[in-house]
PDB file of C-alpha atoms in Angstrom:
ATOM      1  CA  LEU C  29       0.223   0.627   0.158  1.00 94.00           C
ATOM      2  CA  ILE C  30       1.842   3.459  -0.883  1.00 96.00           C
ATOM      3  CA  ILE C  31       0.195   6.318   1.074  1.00 96.00           C
ATOM      4  CA  GLY C  32       1.229  10.633  -0.455  1.00 96.00           C
ATOM      5  CA  ALA C  33       0.528  13.744   1.321  1.00 96.00           C
ATOM      6  CA  SER C  34       0.468  16.881  -0.175  1.00 95.00           C
ATOM      7  CA  ILE C  35       1.587  20.150   2.796  1.00 94.00           C
ATOM      8  CA  ARG C  36      -0.924  22.899   2.479  1.00 89.00           C
ATOM      9  CA  TYR C  37       0.007  25.544   5.370  1.00 87.00           C
ATOM     10  CA  GLY C  38       2.453  23.246   6.502  1.00 89.00           C
ATOM     11  CA  VAL C  39       0.653  20.411   7.756  1.00 91.00           C
ATOM     12  CA  HIS C  40      -0.482  16.603   5.992  1.00 93.00           C
ATOM     13  CA  ASN C  41      -3.577  16.890   5.748  1.00 92.00           C
ATOM     14  CA  LYS C  42      -5.494  15.281   8.920  1.00 92.00           C
ATOM     15  CA  LYS C  43      -7.347  12.762   6.831  1.00 94.00           C
ATOM     16  CA  ILE C  44      -4.180  11.110   5.664  1.00 93.00           C
ATOM     17  CA  ILE C  45      -2.913  11.038   9.688  1.00 91.00           C
ATOM     18  CA  ASP C  46      -5.823   9.842  10.720  1.00 94.00           C
ATOM     19  CA  PHE C  47      -6.274   7.273   8.386  1.00 95.00           C
ATOM     20  CA  ILE C  48      -2.800   5.474   9.950  1.00 95.00           C
ATOM     21  CA  ASN C  49      -3.875   6.072  13.294  1.00 93.00           C
ATOM     22  CA  THR C  50      -7.229   4.378  12.220  1.00 95.00           C
ATOM     23  CA  ASN C  51      -5.654   1.675  10.441  1.00 96.00           C
ATOM     24  CA  LYS C  52      -1.538   1.437  11.610  1.00 94.00           C
ATOM     25  CA  LYS C  53      -1.807  -2.574  13.604  1.00 95.00           C
ATOM     26  CA  GLN C  54      -3.413  -3.457   9.418  1.00 96.00           C
ATOM     27  CA  LEU C  55      -0.446  -0.434   7.805  1.00 96.00           C
ATOM     28  CA  ASP C  56       1.885  -2.923   9.743  1.00 94.00           C
ATOM     29  CA  SER C  57       0.793  -5.922   8.442  1.00 95.00           C
ATOM     30  CA  ILE C  58       1.515  -5.448   5.046  1.00 95.00           C
ATOM     31  CA  LYS C  59       4.466  -4.037   2.691  1.00 94.00           C
ATOM     32  CA  THR C  60       4.181  -0.303   2.661  1.00 96.00           C
ATOM     33  CA  ALA C  61       5.474   3.027   2.076  1.00 97.00           C
ATOM     34  CA  PHE C  62       4.347   7.154   2.197  1.00 97.00           C
ATOM     35  CA  PHE C  63       5.917   9.621  -0.130  1.00 97.00           C
ATOM     36  CA  SER C  64       5.054  13.630   0.823  1.00 97.00           C
ATOM     37  CA  VAL C  65       4.734  16.758  -1.374  1.00 97.00           C
ATOM     38  CA  ASN C  66       6.404  19.092  -0.191  1.00 96.00           C
ATOM     39  CA  LEU C  67       7.576  23.021  -1.864  1.00 94.00           C
ATOM     40  CA  VAL C  68      10.796  23.020   0.726  1.00 95.00           C
ATOM     41  CA  ALA C  69      11.766  19.116  -1.693  1.00 96.00           C
ATOM     42  CA  ARG C  70      12.619  22.070  -4.177  1.00 96.00           C
ATOM     43  CA  LYS C  71      15.900  22.675  -2.464  1.00 95.00           C
ATOM     44  CA  PRO C  72      18.708  19.780  -2.874  1.00 94.00           C
ATOM     45  CA  GLU C  73      19.471  20.282   1.117  1.00 96.00           C
ATOM     46  CA  LYS C  74      16.421  19.068   1.379  1.00 96.00           C
ATOM     47  CA  ASN C  75      14.341  16.102  -0.970  1.00 95.00           C
ATOM     48  CA  THR C  76      15.473  13.256   0.841  1.00 96.00           C
ATOM     49  CA  PRO C  77      13.192  11.974   3.555  1.00 97.00           C
ATOM     50  CA  GLU C  78      16.658  12.079   6.183  1.00 97.00           C
ATOM     51  CA  THR C  79      16.403  16.089   5.519  1.00 97.00           C
ATOM     52  CA  ASN C  80      13.362  17.109   4.307  1.00 97.00           C
ATOM     53  CA  PRO C  81      12.022  18.661   7.849  1.00 97.00           C
ATOM     54  CA  TYR C  82       8.517  17.656   6.949  1.00 97.00           C
ATOM     55  CA  MET C  83       9.032  14.016   6.366  1.00 97.00           C
ATOM     56  CA  GLN C  84      11.033  13.790   9.722  1.00 96.00           C
ATOM     57  CA  LYS C  85       8.037  16.464  11.537  1.00 95.00           C
ATOM     58  CA  PHE C  86       5.230  13.025   9.599  1.00 95.00           C
ATOM     59  CA  LEU C  87       8.460  10.570  11.682  1.00 94.00           C
ATOM     60  CA  GLU C  88       8.155  11.773  14.478  1.00 93.00           C
ATOM     61  CA  LEU C  89       4.131  12.087  15.038  1.00 90.00           C
ATOM     62  CA  SER C  90       3.533   9.590  13.848  1.00 91.00           C
ATOM     63  CA  PRO C  91       3.278   5.254  15.520  1.00 90.00           C
ATOM     64  CA  TRP C  92       3.358   3.876  11.896  1.00 94.00           C
ATOM     65  CA  SER C  93       6.414   2.682  10.797  1.00 92.00           C
ATOM     66  CA  PRO C  94       6.728   2.618   6.220  1.00 96.00           C
ATOM     67  CA  LYS C  95       9.285   0.347   4.823  1.00 94.00           C
ATOM     68  CA  LYS C  96       9.623   3.300   1.751  1.00 96.00           C
ATOM     69  CA  LEU C  97       9.892   6.615   1.706  1.00 97.00           C
ATOM     70  CA  ALA C  98       9.723   9.562  -0.790  1.00 98.00           C
ATOM     71  CA  VAL C  99       9.674  13.389  -0.973  1.00 98.00           C
ATOM     72  CA  PHE C 100       8.883  15.710  -3.912  1.00 98.00           C
ATOM     73  CA  ALA C 101       8.871  18.464  -4.658  1.00 97.00           C
ATOM     74  CA  GLY C 102       5.211  19.238  -6.160  1.00 95.00           C
ATOM     75  CA  LYS C 103       4.377  22.338  -8.609  1.00 96.00           C
ATOM     76  CA  ILE C 104       3.604  25.394  -8.107  1.00 96.00           C
ATOM     77  CA  ASP C 105       0.304  26.673 -10.027  1.00 97.00           C
ATOM     78  CA  TYR C 106       0.029  29.849  -9.398  1.00 98.00           C
ATOM     79  CA  PRO C 107      -3.208  30.539 -12.225  1.00 98.00           C
ATOM     80  CA  LYS C 108      -5.539  27.937 -10.268  1.00 97.00           C
ATOM     81  CA  TYR C 109      -5.707  28.872  -7.201  1.00 96.00           C
ATOM     82  CA  LYS C 110      -7.806  30.873  -5.507  1.00 96.00           C
ATOM     83  CA  PHE C 111      -7.154  34.531  -4.480  1.00 97.00           C
ATOM     84  CA  ILE C 112      -6.033  34.649  -0.810  1.00 95.00           C
ATOM     85  CA  ASP C 113      -3.178  30.902  -1.512  1.00 94.00           C
ATOM     86  CA  LYS C 114      -1.863  32.522  -4.182  1.00 96.00           C
ATOM     87  CA  HIS C 115      -1.730  35.514  -2.043  1.00 96.00           C
ATOM     88  CA  MET C 116      -0.120  33.564   0.969  1.00 94.00           C
ATOM     89  CA  ILE C 117       2.274  30.779  -1.950  1.00 94.00           C
ATOM     90  CA  ARG C 118       3.374  34.094  -2.735  1.00 96.00           C
ATOM     91  CA  LEU C 119       4.534  35.587  -0.135  1.00 95.00           C
ATOM     92  CA  ILE C 120       6.083  32.090   1.209  1.00 93.00           C
ATOM     93  CA  MET C 121       8.071  31.603  -1.933  1.00 94.00           C
ATOM     94  CA  TRP C 122       9.319  35.179  -1.208  1.00 96.00           C
ATOM     95  CA  ILE C 123      10.330  34.241   2.214  1.00 94.00           C
ATOM     96  CA  THR C 124      12.306  31.622   1.051  1.00 91.00           C
ATOM     97  CA  LYS C 125      13.392  32.611  -1.510  1.00 93.00           C
ATOM     98  CA  GLY C 126      10.927  30.510  -4.408  1.00 95.00           C
ATOM     99  CA  PRO C 127       8.999  31.904  -7.443  1.00 97.00           C
ATOM    100  CA  THR C 128       6.944  34.519  -7.079  1.00 97.00           C
ATOM    101  CA  ASP C 129       5.825  35.456 -10.500  1.00 97.00           C
ATOM    102  CA  VAL C 130       1.829  35.004 -10.225  1.00 97.00           C
ATOM    103  CA  LYS C 131       1.159  34.261 -14.283  1.00 97.00           C
ATOM    104  CA  ASN C 132       2.890  31.340 -14.306  1.00 97.00           C
ATOM    105  CA  THR C 133       3.266  27.670 -13.526  1.00 98.00           C
ATOM    106  CA  TYR C 134       6.403  26.392 -11.717  1.00 98.00           C
ATOM    107  CA  GLU C 135       7.114  22.748 -11.936  1.00 97.00           C
ATOM    108  CA  PHE C 136       9.868  21.052  -9.121  1.00 97.00           C
ATOM    109  CA  THR C 137       8.912  17.826  -9.683  1.00 96.00           C
ATOM    110  CA  ASP C 138      12.350  15.212 -10.355  1.00 95.00           C
ATOM    111  CA  TRP C 139      10.244  13.326 -12.429  1.00 96.00           C
ATOM    112  CA  ASN C 140      13.736  10.380 -12.391  1.00 95.00           C
ATOM    113  CA  GLN C 141      13.608  10.345  -8.565  1.00 95.00           C
ATOM    114  CA  VAL C 142       9.575   9.175  -8.748  1.00 96.00           C
ATOM    115  CA  ASP C 143      10.947   6.714 -11.549  1.00 95.00           C
ATOM    116  CA  GLU C 144      13.319   5.342  -9.180  1.00 94.00           C
ATOM    117  CA  PHE C 145      10.810   5.326  -5.846  1.00 96.00           C
ATOM    118  CA  SER C 146       8.492   3.650  -7.684  1.00 94.00           C
ATOM    119  CA  LYS C 147      10.936   1.134  -8.769  1.00 92.00           C
ATOM    120  CA  GLN C 148      12.065   0.482  -5.654  1.00 91.00           C
ATOM    121  CA  LEU C 149       9.213  -0.664  -4.908  1.00 90.00           C
ATOM    122  CA  ASN C 150       9.306  -3.733  -6.856  1.00 82.00           C
ATOM    123  CA  THR C 151      11.506  -4.539  -4.358  1.00 71.00           C
TER     124      THR C 151
END
């Protein structure tokens, strides 16, 4: 079973956390993997499970220990965001020296990394 969750305003979705907590016993009895999608992972020094602060926080707070872990950067799609989200993300990007032009979409996903993760799932 593979579970993935993105970060929104600094946290993984509560529904994912609730699912994991409710089903921990079953999750522990099967082969599992977890990946986190967050823009912090666009930085090379924060794009691994060991160096990504959101993955580390997840692992500290979760009682579950998935067998495989991955972190992906995802993308910023400013044109699709609602006004408040667009400008909150823009502010966060300005603070963290990311892209701030709200007319553009920015893809940070390393698709080779995603492909490598998917290959590891078969081992």
